Short mmCIF file of C-alpha atoms in Angstrom, two decimals:
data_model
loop_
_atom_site.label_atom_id
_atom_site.label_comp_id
_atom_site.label_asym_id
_atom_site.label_seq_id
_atom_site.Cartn_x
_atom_site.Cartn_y
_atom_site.Cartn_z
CA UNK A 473 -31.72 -6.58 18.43
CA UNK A 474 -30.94 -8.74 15.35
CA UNK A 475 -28.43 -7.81 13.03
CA UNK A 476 -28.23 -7.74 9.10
CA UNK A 477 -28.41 -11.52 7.72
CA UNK A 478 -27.11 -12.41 4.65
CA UNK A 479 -26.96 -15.69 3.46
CA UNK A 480 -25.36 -17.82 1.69
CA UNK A 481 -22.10 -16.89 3.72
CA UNK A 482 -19.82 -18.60 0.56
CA UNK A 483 -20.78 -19.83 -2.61
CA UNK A 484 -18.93 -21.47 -5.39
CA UNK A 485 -19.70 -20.73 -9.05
CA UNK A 486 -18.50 -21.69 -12.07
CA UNK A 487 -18.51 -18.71 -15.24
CA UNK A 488 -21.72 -18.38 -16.81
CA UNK A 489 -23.51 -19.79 -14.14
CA UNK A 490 -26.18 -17.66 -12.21
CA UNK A 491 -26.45 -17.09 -8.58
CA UNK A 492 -28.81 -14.88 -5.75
CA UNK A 493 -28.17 -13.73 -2.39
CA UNK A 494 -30.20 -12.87 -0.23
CA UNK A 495 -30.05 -10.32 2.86
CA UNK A 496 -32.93 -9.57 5.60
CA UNK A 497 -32.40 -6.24 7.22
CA UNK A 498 -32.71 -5.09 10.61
CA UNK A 499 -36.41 -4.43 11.50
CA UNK A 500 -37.95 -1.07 10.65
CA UNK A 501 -34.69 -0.33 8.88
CA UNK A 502 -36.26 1.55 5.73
CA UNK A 503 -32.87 1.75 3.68
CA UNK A 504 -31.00 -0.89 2.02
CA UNK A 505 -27.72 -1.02 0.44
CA UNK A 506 -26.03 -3.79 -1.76
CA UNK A 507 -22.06 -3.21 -2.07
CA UNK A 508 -19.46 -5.12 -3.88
CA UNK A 509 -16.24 -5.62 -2.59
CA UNK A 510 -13.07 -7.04 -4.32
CA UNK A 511 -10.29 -8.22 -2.59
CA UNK A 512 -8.07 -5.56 -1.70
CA UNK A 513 -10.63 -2.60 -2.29
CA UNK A 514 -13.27 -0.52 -0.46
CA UNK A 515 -16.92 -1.83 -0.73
CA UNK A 516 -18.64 0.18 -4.02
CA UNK A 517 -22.24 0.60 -3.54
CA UNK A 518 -24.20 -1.03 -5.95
CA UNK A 519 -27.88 -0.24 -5.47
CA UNK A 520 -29.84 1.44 -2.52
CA UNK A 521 -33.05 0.60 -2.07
CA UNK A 522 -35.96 3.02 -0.01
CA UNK A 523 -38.02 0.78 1.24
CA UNK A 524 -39.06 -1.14 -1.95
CA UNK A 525 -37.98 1.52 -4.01
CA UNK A 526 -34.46 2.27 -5.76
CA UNK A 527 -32.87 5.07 -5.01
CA UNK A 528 -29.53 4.38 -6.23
CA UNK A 529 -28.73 2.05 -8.75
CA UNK A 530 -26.01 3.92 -11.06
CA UNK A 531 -23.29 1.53 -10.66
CA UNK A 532 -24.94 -1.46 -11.11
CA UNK A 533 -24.24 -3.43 -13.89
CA UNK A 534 -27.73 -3.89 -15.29
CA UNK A 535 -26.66 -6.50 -18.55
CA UNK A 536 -26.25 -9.27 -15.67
CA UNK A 537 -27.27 -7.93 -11.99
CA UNK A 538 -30.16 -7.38 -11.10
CA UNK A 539 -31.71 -6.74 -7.15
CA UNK A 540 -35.54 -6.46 -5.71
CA UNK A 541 -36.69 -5.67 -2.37
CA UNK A 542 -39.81 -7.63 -1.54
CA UNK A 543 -42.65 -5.33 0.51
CA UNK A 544 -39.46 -3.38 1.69
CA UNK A 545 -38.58 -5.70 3.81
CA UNK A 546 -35.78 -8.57 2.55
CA UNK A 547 -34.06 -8.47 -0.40
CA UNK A 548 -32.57 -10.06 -3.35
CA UNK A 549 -29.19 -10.06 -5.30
CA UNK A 550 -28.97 -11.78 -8.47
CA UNK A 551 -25.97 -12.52 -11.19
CA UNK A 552 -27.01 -13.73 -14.23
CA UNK A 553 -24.42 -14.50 -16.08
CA UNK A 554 -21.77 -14.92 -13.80
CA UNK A 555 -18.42 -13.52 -14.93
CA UNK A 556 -14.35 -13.96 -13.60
CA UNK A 557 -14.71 -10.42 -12.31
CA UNK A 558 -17.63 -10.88 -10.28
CA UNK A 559 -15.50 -12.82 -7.68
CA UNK A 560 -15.98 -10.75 -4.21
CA UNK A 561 -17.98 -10.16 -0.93
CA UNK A 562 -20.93 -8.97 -1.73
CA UNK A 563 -22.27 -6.78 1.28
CA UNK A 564 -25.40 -5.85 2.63
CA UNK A 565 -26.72 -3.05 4.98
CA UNK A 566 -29.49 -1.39 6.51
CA UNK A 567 -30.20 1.60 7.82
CA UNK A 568 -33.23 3.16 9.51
CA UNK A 569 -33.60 6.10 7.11
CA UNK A 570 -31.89 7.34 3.85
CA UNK A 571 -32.72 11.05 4.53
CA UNK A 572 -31.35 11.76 7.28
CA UNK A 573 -27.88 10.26 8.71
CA UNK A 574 -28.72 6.78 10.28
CA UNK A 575 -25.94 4.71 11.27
CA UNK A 576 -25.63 2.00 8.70
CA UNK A 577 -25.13 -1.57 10.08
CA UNK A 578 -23.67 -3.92 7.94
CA UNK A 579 -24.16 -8.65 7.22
CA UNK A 580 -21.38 -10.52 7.25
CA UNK A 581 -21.30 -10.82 3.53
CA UNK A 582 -21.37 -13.62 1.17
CA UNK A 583 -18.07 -14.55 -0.51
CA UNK A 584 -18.21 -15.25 -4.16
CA UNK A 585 -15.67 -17.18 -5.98
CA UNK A 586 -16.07 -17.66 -9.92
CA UNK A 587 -14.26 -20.52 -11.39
CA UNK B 983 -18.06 13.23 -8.35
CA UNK B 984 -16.85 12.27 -4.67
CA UNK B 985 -13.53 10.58 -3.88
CA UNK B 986 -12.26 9.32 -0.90
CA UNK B 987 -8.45 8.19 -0.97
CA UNK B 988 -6.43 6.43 1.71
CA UNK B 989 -2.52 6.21 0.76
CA UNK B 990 -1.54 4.00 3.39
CA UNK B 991 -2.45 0.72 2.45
CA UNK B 992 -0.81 -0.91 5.92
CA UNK B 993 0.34 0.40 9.05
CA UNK B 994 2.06 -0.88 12.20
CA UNK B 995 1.71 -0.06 15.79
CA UNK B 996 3.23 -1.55 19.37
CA UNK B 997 0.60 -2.00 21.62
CA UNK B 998 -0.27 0.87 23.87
CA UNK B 999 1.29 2.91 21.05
CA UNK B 1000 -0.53 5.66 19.22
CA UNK B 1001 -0.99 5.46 15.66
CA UNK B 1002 -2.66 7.67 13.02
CA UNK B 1003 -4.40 6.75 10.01
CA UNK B 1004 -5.15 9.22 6.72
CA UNK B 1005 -7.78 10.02 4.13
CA UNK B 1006 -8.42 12.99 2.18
CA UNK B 1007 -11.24 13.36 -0.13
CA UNK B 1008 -12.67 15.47 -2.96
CA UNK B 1009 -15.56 16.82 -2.97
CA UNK B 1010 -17.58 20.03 -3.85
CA UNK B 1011 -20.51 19.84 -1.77
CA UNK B 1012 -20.28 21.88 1.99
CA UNK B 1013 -22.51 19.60 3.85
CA UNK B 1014 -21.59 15.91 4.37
CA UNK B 1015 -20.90 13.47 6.93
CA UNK B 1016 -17.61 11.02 7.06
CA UNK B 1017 -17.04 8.49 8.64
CA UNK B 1018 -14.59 5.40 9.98
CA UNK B 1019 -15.38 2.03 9.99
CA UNK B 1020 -13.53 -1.25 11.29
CA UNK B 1021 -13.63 -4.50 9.27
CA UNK B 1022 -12.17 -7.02 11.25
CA UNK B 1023 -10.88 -10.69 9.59
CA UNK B 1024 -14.47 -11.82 9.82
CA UNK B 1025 -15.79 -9.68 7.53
CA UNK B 1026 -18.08 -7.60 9.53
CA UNK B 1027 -18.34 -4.00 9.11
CA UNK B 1028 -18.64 -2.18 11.88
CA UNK B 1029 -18.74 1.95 12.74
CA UNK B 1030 -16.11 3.68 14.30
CA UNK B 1031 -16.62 7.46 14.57
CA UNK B 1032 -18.54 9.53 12.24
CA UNK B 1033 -17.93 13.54 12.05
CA UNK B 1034 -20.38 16.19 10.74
CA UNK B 1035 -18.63 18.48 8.52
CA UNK B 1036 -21.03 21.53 9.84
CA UNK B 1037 -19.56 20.65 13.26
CA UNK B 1038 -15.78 22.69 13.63
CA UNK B 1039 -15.10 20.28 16.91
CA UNK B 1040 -13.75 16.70 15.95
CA UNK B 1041 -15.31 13.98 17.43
CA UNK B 1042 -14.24 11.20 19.69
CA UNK B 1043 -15.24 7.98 21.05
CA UNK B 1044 -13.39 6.66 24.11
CA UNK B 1045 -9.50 5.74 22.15
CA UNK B 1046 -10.81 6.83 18.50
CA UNK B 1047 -11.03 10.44 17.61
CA UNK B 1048 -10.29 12.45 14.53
CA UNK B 1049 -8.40 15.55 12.70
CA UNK B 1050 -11.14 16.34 10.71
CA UNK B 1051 -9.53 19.30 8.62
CA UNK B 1052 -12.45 20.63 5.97
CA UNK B 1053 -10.19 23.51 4.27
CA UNK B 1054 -7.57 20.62 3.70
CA UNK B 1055 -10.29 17.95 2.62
CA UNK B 1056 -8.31 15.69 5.26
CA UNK B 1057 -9.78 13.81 7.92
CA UNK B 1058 -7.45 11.03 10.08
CA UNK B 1059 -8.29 8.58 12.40
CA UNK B 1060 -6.02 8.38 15.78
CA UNK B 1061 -6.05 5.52 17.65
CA UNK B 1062 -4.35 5.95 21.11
CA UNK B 1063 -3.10 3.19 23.68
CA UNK B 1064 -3.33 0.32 20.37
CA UNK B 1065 -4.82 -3.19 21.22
CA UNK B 1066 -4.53 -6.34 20.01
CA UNK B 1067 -8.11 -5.98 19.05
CA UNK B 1068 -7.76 -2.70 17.06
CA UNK B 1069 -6.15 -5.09 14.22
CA UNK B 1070 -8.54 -4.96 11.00
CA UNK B 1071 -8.98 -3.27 8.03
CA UNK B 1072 -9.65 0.54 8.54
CA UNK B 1073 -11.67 2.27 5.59
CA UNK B 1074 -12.57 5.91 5.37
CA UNK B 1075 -16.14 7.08 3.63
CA UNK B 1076 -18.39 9.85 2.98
CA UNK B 1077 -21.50 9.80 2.82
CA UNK B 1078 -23.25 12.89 0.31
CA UNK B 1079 -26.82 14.45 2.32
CA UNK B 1080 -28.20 15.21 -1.83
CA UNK B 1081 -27.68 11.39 -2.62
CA UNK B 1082 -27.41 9.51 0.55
CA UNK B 1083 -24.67 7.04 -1.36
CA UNK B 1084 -21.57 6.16 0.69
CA UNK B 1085 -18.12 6.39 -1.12
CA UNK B 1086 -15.50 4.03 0.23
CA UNK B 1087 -11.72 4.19 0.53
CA UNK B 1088 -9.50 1.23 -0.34
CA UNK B 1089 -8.39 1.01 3.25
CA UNK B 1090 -5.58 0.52 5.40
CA UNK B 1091 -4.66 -2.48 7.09
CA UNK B 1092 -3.77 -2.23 10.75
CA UNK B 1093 -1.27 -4.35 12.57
CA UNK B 1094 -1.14 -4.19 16.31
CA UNK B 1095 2.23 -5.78 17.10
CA UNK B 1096 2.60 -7.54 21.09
#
């Protein structure tokens, strides 16, 4: 079975600039998480999507992130504008279900570095 | 709120060697799962062992299993006969059943030394 894609795998921005990533879950996987990671840290969950619904969306910053989930299926993580502190992986995951435990597999991340 | 807090932010182990790694967390919900997961250098997050808190017996997968200690709020990870492959970043997380969010640690770096 396919993993999580995310793509781009590294992108290069320069402050104030804007920038989207993009992740495609597994198939049939209903859940869908977004998480930030910093260098150094844990990954912080930044919105959770139920199929094309949010769920969980508490610690995202809404003033310049915003995410959307297209027919529940892929989805879409955009900075806009892009600040020094928004330099991390940015990680996305799937799992089959929210409500119940599912394992949750994780992308390989995109790496963003803000100049 | 939920915490989850790992205080060993690197540890070192011989190959073939056992090592153990820690967490604790806060929380004041009785049903939860936690859980271990392995970041290699490439990035990709990938499950270790997960333990039910309802469940009294700690679980184990082949050289992973845990002290999963709910009075205590502690739950380690013990890695037995350590291979060069067992190298990444370690992180510990919980995952609330009410809000289905995951809470992450800040990890701990594992070196398996030849």
């Amino acid at each position: 079975e396919a993993g999580v894609a995310q793509s781009p795998r590294y992108k290069i921005i320069e402050k104030r600039q804007s920038v989207a990533f993009w992740c495609n879950p597994i198939s049939g996987h209903a859940t869908l998480y977004w998480y930030q990671q910093i260098l150094g840290q844990g990954p912080k969950l930044l919105i959770q999507f139920q199929n094309n619904g949010v769920v969980d969306d508490s610690q995202l910053p809404k003033d310049r992130f915003s995410a959307e989930r297209l027919k529940g299926v892929d989805s879409t993580l955009k900075i806009q504008p892009a600040k020094l502190e928004d330099s991390a992986v940015y990680l996305c995951a799937s799992s089959f279900t929210g409500t119940t435990y599912n394992e949750q597999f994780f992308g390989p991340g995109t790496r963003l570095t803000v100049l | 709120a939920q915490t989850v807090t790992q205080s060993q932010p690197e540890m070192s182990v011989q190959e073939a060697e056992t090592v153990t790694l820690s967490c604790t967390y806060d929380t004041s919900e009785s049903d939860y799962y936690l859980f271990w997961y392995k970041q290699p250098p490439s990035r990709q997050m990938i499950l270790v062992i997960r333990q039910e808190a309802y469940k009294q017996q700690n679980a184990t997968e082949n050289r992973f299993s845990v002290n999963f200690q709910k009075a205590a709020k502690s739950f380690s990870l013990k890695i037995s006969d350590s291979q060069l492959g067992d190298a990444a970043m370690y992180f510990c997380a919980y995952r609330s059943p009410r809000t289905y969010k995951y809470i992450f640690g800040t990890g701990t770096r594992l070196k398996v030394l030849a």
